[in-house]
mmCIF file of C-alpha atoms in Angstrom:
data_model
loop_
_atom_site.group_PDB
_atom_site.id
_atom_site.type_symbol
_atom_site.label_atom_id
_atom_site.label_comp_id
_atom_site.label_asym_id
_atom_site.label_seq_id
_atom_site.Cartn_x
_atom_site.Cartn_y
_atom_site.Cartn_z
ATOM 1 C CA GLY A 1 -22.035 -12.067 2.831
ATOM 2 C CA THR A 2 -18.764 -14.162 2.831
ATOM 3 C CA GLY A 3 -16.256 -10.816 1.930
ATOM 4 C CA ALA A 4 -15.870 -11.792 -1.299
ATOM 5 C CA THR A 5 -15.291 -8.043 -2.235
ATOM 6 C CA ASP A 6 -14.255 -7.081 0.917
ATOM 7 C CA ASP A 7 -11.039 -8.382 0.586
ATOM 8 C CA GLY A 8 -11.211 -11.790 -1.436
ATOM 9 C CA ALA A 9 -10.332 -9.905 -4.104
ATOM 10 C CA GLY A 10 -7.479 -8.322 -2.617
ATOM 11 C CA CYS A 11 -5.823 -11.197 -1.418
ATOM 12 C CA ALA A 12 -7.147 -13.280 -5.168
ATOM 13 C CA ILE A 13 -5.459 -10.276 -6.622
ATOM 14 C CA ALA A 14 -2.069 -10.233 -4.657
ATOM 15 C CA LEU A 15 -1.775 -14.066 -4.833
ATOM 16 C CA GLU A 16 -2.110 -13.834 -8.325
ATOM 17 C CA ALA A 17 0.513 -10.984 -9.241
ATOM 18 C CA VAL A 18 3.051 -13.064 -7.064
ATOM 19 C CA ARG A 19 1.974 -16.139 -8.924
ATOM 20 C CA ILE A 20 2.803 -13.897 -12.332
ATOM 21 C CA LEU A 21 6.311 -13.128 -11.241
ATOM 22 C CA LYS A 22 7.192 -16.589 -9.879
ATOM 23 C CA THR A 23 6.307 -17.952 -13.061
ATOM 24 C CA LEU A 24 8.000 -15.774 -15.237
ATOM 25 C CA ASP A 25 10.916 -16.874 -13.323
ATOM 26 C CA LEU A 26 11.981 -13.393 -13.244
ATOM 27 C CA LYS A 27 14.867 -12.996 -10.964
ATOM 28 C CA MET A 28 14.484 -9.543 -8.629
ATOM 29 C CA ASP A 29 17.115 -7.003 -7.089
ATOM 30 C CA ARG A 30 15.258 -7.228 -3.728
ATOM 31 C CA THR A 31 12.928 -9.253 -2.059
ATOM 32 C CA VAL A 32 9.120 -9.368 -2.625
ATOM 33 C CA ARG A 33 6.923 -9.942 0.509
ATOM 34 C CA ILE A 34 2.948 -10.509 0.475
ATOM 35 C CA ALA A 35 1.177 -9.504 3.465
ATOM 36 C CA LEU A 36 -2.878 -10.634 3.954
ATOM 37 C CA TRP A 37 -3.597 -9.111 7.097
ATOM 38 C CA SER A 38 -5.981 -9.468 10.265
ATOM 39 C CA GLY A 39 -8.058 -7.277 12.318
ATOM 40 C CA GLU A 40 -8.121 -4.526 9.569
ATOM 41 C CA GLU A 41 -11.898 -3.961 10.358
ATOM 42 C CA GLN A 42 -11.099 -3.768 13.859
ATOM 43 C CA GLY A 43 -8.643 -1.049 13.897
ATOM 44 C CA LEU A 44 -5.658 -2.504 11.096
ATOM 45 C CA PHE A 45 -4.098 -4.325 13.722
ATOM 46 C CA GLY A 46 -2.339 -6.375 11.527
ATOM 47 C CA SER A 47 -0.492 -4.109 9.481
ATOM 48 C CA ARG A 48 0.064 -1.705 12.552
ATOM 49 C CA GLY A 49 1.409 -4.818 14.580
ATOM 50 C CA TYR A 50 3.438 -5.980 11.515
ATOM 51 C CA VAL A 51 4.738 -1.796 11.364
ATOM 52 C CA ARG A 52 5.793 -1.884 14.801
ATOM 53 C CA SER A 53 7.510 -5.426 14.749
ATOM 54 C CA HIS A 54 9.436 -4.721 11.352
ATOM 55 C CA PHE A 55 9.677 -1.074 10.943
ATOM 56 C CA GLY A 56 9.336 0.682 14.148
ATOM 57 C CA ASN A 57 7.394 2.660 16.954
ATOM 58 C CA PRO A 58 5.114 5.814 14.852
ATOM 59 C CA VAL A 59 4.510 7.725 18.092
ATOM 60 C CA SER A 60 8.255 7.651 19.421
ATOM 61 C CA MET A 61 9.583 7.204 15.950
ATOM 62 C CA ARG A 62 11.941 4.914 17.330
ATOM 63 C CA LEU A 63 13.148 2.901 14.259
ATOM 64 C CA ARG A 64 14.224 -0.790 13.705
ATOM 65 C CA PRO A 65 16.877 -1.122 10.680
ATOM 66 C CA GLU A 66 14.225 -2.682 8.309
ATOM 67 C CA HIS A 67 12.777 0.664 8.129
ATOM 68 C CA ALA A 68 15.687 1.860 6.478
ATOM 69 C CA ARG A 69 15.630 -1.287 4.063
ATOM 70 C CA LEU A 70 11.673 -1.074 2.481
ATOM 71 C CA SER A 71 11.650 0.924 -0.268
ATOM 72 C CA GLY A 72 7.756 0.809 -1.130
ATOM 73 C CA TYR A 73 3.918 -1.226 0.017
ATOM 74 C CA PHE A 74 1.185 -1.259 -2.068
ATOM 75 C CA ASN A 75 -2.099 -1.841 -0.324
ATOM 76 C CA VAL A 76 -5.687 -3.778 -2.471
ATOM 77 C CA ASP A 77 -8.725 -3.093 -0.614
ATOM 78 C CA ASN A 78 -11.280 -1.391 -2.224
ATOM 79 C CA GLY A 79 -13.325 -3.888 -3.840
ATOM 80 C CA GLY A 80 -13.063 -5.794 -6.946
ATOM 81 C CA GLY A 81 -13.044 -3.494 -9.713
ATOM 82 C CA LYS A 82 -10.205 -2.868 -12.284
ATOM 83 C CA ILE A 83 -7.450 -0.771 -10.832
ATOM 84 C CA ARG A 84 -7.289 3.034 -12.669
ATOM 85 C CA GLY A 85 -4.105 4.324 -10.774
ATOM 86 C CA VAL A 86 -2.800 4.814 -7.622
ATOM 87 C CA TYR A 87 -3.406 7.509 -4.830
ATOM 88 C CA ALA A 88 0.137 8.534 -4.117
ATOM 89 C CA GLN A 89 -1.201 9.773 -0.498
ATOM 90 C CA GLY A 90 0.471 13.275 -0.699
ATOM 91 C CA ASN A 91 4.111 12.194 -1.779
ATOM 92 C CA GLU A 92 5.038 14.133 -4.987
ATOM 93 C CA ALA A 93 8.208 12.635 -5.665
ATOM 94 C CA VAL A 94 6.873 9.594 -7.090
ATOM 95 C CA ARG A 95 4.130 10.809 -9.675
ATOM 96 C CA PRO A 96 7.030 10.641 -12.734
ATOM 97 C CA ILE A 97 7.884 6.994 -11.570
ATOM 98 C CA PHE A 98 4.531 6.096 -11.725
ATOM 99 C CA ARG A 99 3.522 8.208 -14.811
ATOM 100 C CA ARG A 100 5.880 5.930 -16.270
ATOM 101 C CA TRP A 101 5.114 2.419 -14.847
ATOM 102 C CA LEU A 102 1.110 3.387 -15.697
ATOM 103 C CA GLU A 103 2.190 4.055 -19.539
ATOM 104 C CA PRO A 104 1.549 0.574 -20.612
ATOM 105 C CA PHE A 105 -1.167 0.025 -18.850
ATOM 106 C CA ALA A 106 -3.231 3.015 -20.768
ATOM 107 C CA ASP A 107 -5.133 0.570 -22.988
ATOM 108 C CA LEU A 108 -6.693 -1.449 -19.633
ATOM 109 C CA GLY A 109 -7.832 2.342 -18.084
ATOM 110 C CA ALA A 110 -5.256 2.734 -15.430
ATOM 111 C CA GLU A 111 -4.151 6.077 -15.647
ATOM 112 C CA THR A 112 -5.246 8.390 -12.728
ATOM 113 C CA LEU A 113 -2.668 9.804 -10.058
ATOM 114 C CA THR A 114 -3.678 11.841 -7.493
ATOM 115 C CA ALA A 115 -1.929 13.132 -4.731
ATOM 116 C CA ALA A 116 -4.961 12.082 -2.378
ATOM 117 C CA ASN A 117 -5.233 9.762 0.044
ATOM 118 C CA THR A 118 -7.669 7.196 0.876
ATOM 119 C CA GLY A 119 -7.926 6.229 4.437
ATOM 120 C CA GLY A 120 -9.309 3.145 6.452
ATOM 121 C CA THR A 121 -6.748 0.498 5.364
ATOM 122 C CA ASP A 122 -3.679 -1.408 5.211
ATOM 123 C CA HIS A 123 -0.986 1.449 3.549
ATOM 124 C CA ILE A 124 -1.542 3.801 6.609
ATOM 125 C CA PRO A 125 0.274 2.263 9.250
ATOM 126 C CA PHE A 126 3.201 2.180 6.837
ATOM 127 C CA ASP A 127 2.204 5.913 5.442
ATOM 128 C CA SER A 128 2.514 6.947 9.614
ATOM 129 C CA ILE A 129 5.669 6.073 10.086
ATOM 130 C CA GLY A 130 7.684 7.402 7.062
ATOM 131 C CA LEU A 131 7.697 4.687 4.786
ATOM 132 C CA PRO A 132 6.004 4.767 1.078
ATOM 133 C CA GLY A 133 2.851 3.301 1.240
ATOM 134 C CA PHE A 134 0.093 3.553 -1.617
ATOM 135 C CA GLN A 135 -3.578 2.396 -2.108
ATOM 136 C CA PHE A 136 -4.499 1.871 -5.587
ATOM 137 C CA ILE A 137 -7.627 3.200 -7.040
ATOM 138 C CA GLN A 138 -10.330 0.843 -8.340
ATOM 139 C CA ASP A 139 -13.304 1.189 -10.133
ATOM 140 C CA PRO A 140 -15.840 1.269 -7.572
ATOM 141 C CA ILE A 141 -18.681 -0.878 -9.355
ATOM 142 C CA ASP A 142 -21.024 -1.838 -6.813
ATOM 143 C CA TYR A 143 -18.736 -1.828 -3.994
ATOM 144 C CA MET A 144 -20.110 1.314 -1.592
ATOM 145 C CA ALA A 145 -23.460 0.866 -3.143
ATOM 146 C CA ARG A 146 -24.204 -2.430 -2.161
ATOM 147 C CA THR A 147 -21.593 -5.153 -1.110
ATOM 148 C CA HIS A 148 -19.377 -3.086 1.210
ATOM 149 C CA HIS A 149 -20.003 -4.471 5.022
ATOM 150 C CA THR A 150 -23.360 -5.980 3.589
ATOM 151 C CA THR A 151 -24.568 -10.017 3.040
ATOM 152 C CA ALA A 152 -24.675 -9.075 -0.547
ATOM 153 C CA ASP A 153 -20.705 -9.618 -0.451
ATOM 154 C CA VAL A 154 -20.159 -12.855 -1.939
ATOM 155 C CA SER A 155 -18.408 -14.602 -5.322
ATOM 156 C CA ASP A 156 -21.438 -13.816 -7.553
ATOM 157 C CA ARG A 157 -20.199 -10.284 -6.971
ATOM 158 C CA ILE A 158 -16.560 -10.917 -8.261
ATOM 159 C CA GLN A 159 -15.237 -10.322 -11.916
ATOM 160 C CA ALA A 160 -12.737 -12.366 -12.859
ATOM 161 C CA ASP A 161 -11.501 -10.062 -15.709
ATOM 162 C CA ASP A 162 -11.201 -7.417 -13.409
ATOM 163 C CA LEU A 163 -8.756 -9.221 -11.177
ATOM 164 C CA LYS A 164 -6.725 -10.455 -13.674
ATOM 165 C CA GLN A 165 -6.284 -6.578 -14.743
ATOM 166 C CA ALA A 166 -5.377 -5.211 -11.441
ATOM 167 C CA ALA A 167 -3.393 -8.719 -11.016
ATOM 168 C CA VAL A 168 -0.986 -7.936 -13.979
ATOM 169 C CA ILE A 169 -0.633 -3.861 -12.570
ATOM 170 C CA ILE A 170 0.164 -4.820 -9.487
ATOM 171 C CA ALA A 171 3.170 -7.597 -10.441
ATOM 172 C CA ALA A 172 4.384 -4.872 -12.751
ATOM 173 C CA PHE A 173 4.389 -2.314 -9.870
ATOM 174 C CA ILE A 174 6.558 -5.320 -7.458
ATOM 175 C CA TYR A 175 8.308 -5.898 -10.136
ATOM 176 C CA ASN A 176 9.484 -1.768 -11.394
ATOM 177 C CA THR A 177 10.192 -1.225 -7.536
ATOM 178 C CA ALA A 178 11.959 -4.764 -6.992
ATOM 179 C CA MET A 179 14.330 -3.250 -9.677
ATOM 180 C CA MET A 180 15.045 0.261 -8.746
ATOM 181 C CA ASP A 181 18.509 1.308 -8.372
ATOM 182 C CA GLU A 182 17.146 3.108 -5.535
ATOM 183 C CA LYS A 183 13.956 2.470 -3.058
ATOM 184 C CA LEU A 184 11.204 4.948 -4.094
ATOM 185 C CA PRO A 185 11.648 8.657 -2.625
ATOM 186 C CA ARG A 186 9.804 9.286 0.668
ATOM 187 C CA LYS A 187 7.563 12.327 1.704
ATOM 188 C CA PRO A 188 9.829 15.210 3.488
ATOM 189 C CA GLY A 189 9.416 15.337 6.589
ATOM 190 C CA THR A 190 8.943 11.822 7.485
ATOM 191 C CA THR A 191 12.503 10.721 8.505
ATOM 192 C CA PRO A 192 13.393 11.100 12.282
ATOM 193 C CA ALA A 193 15.483 14.214 11.609
ATOM 194 C CA GLU A 194 13.160 16.322 9.779
ATOM 195 C CA ARG A 195 10.411 15.500 12.850
ATOM 196 C CA PRO A 196 10.165 18.012 15.896
ATOM 197 C CA ALA A 197 11.577 16.161 19.034
ATOM 198 C CA PRO A 198 8.393 15.280 20.956
ATOM 199 C CA SER A 199 7.553 17.812 23.378
ATOM 200 C CA ARG A 200 7.784 16.844 27.224
ATOM 201 C CA PRO A 201 5.933 17.863 30.138
ATOM 202 C CA ALA A 202 7.269 21.051 31.510
ATOM 203 C CA GLU A 203 9.186 20.441 34.911
ATOM 204 C CA PRO A 204 6.956 21.811 37.864
ATOM 205 C CA ARG A 205 7.752 25.305 39.486
ATOM 206 C CA PRO A 206 9.059 25.089 42.691
ATOM 207 C CA ALA A 207 6.898 26.897 45.410
ATOM 208 C CA GLU A 208 7.269 30.691 46.173
#
């Protein structure tokens, strides 16, 4: 189809979240960037390239200055359904923070926090280099059953009220992240000092 739920919906949600923040003229303490990635289906090329250019090499863990400044990255790429919560990506330190941020949206059905990860989308390159990257849990509706990578992925499958709900919640998460005194906590073992040094091949032994 035309890629309406994968991932035109996510692009529309992200744009609307930023429009909400701009319309409210909220003065935030941190810079907010919006990214609409290319090459996700081919191997996360857009987000991987961005991470390498701005934050560092996830293989060597040679980091750029921006790595220390980023607070968090939020991704929406699981269709056009309502947000039901957040995948914490194994970062238990964010659980109480995200729990507080979700409280105002309980009546909208967004209450779930899980340590689990959903793979295959653009938060993975951020997580791979030790940055707090998160994917939102979304109501699946018929995403995997009918629209994902099929000719049925057209605009008729988009539900406007679900996109509005998601945009409001993401706008709130962005605002809260931008206004924290500290950056979002990072998982243990994800800084260069905490990671073991890459192993080197053994030196060839002299012939005896």
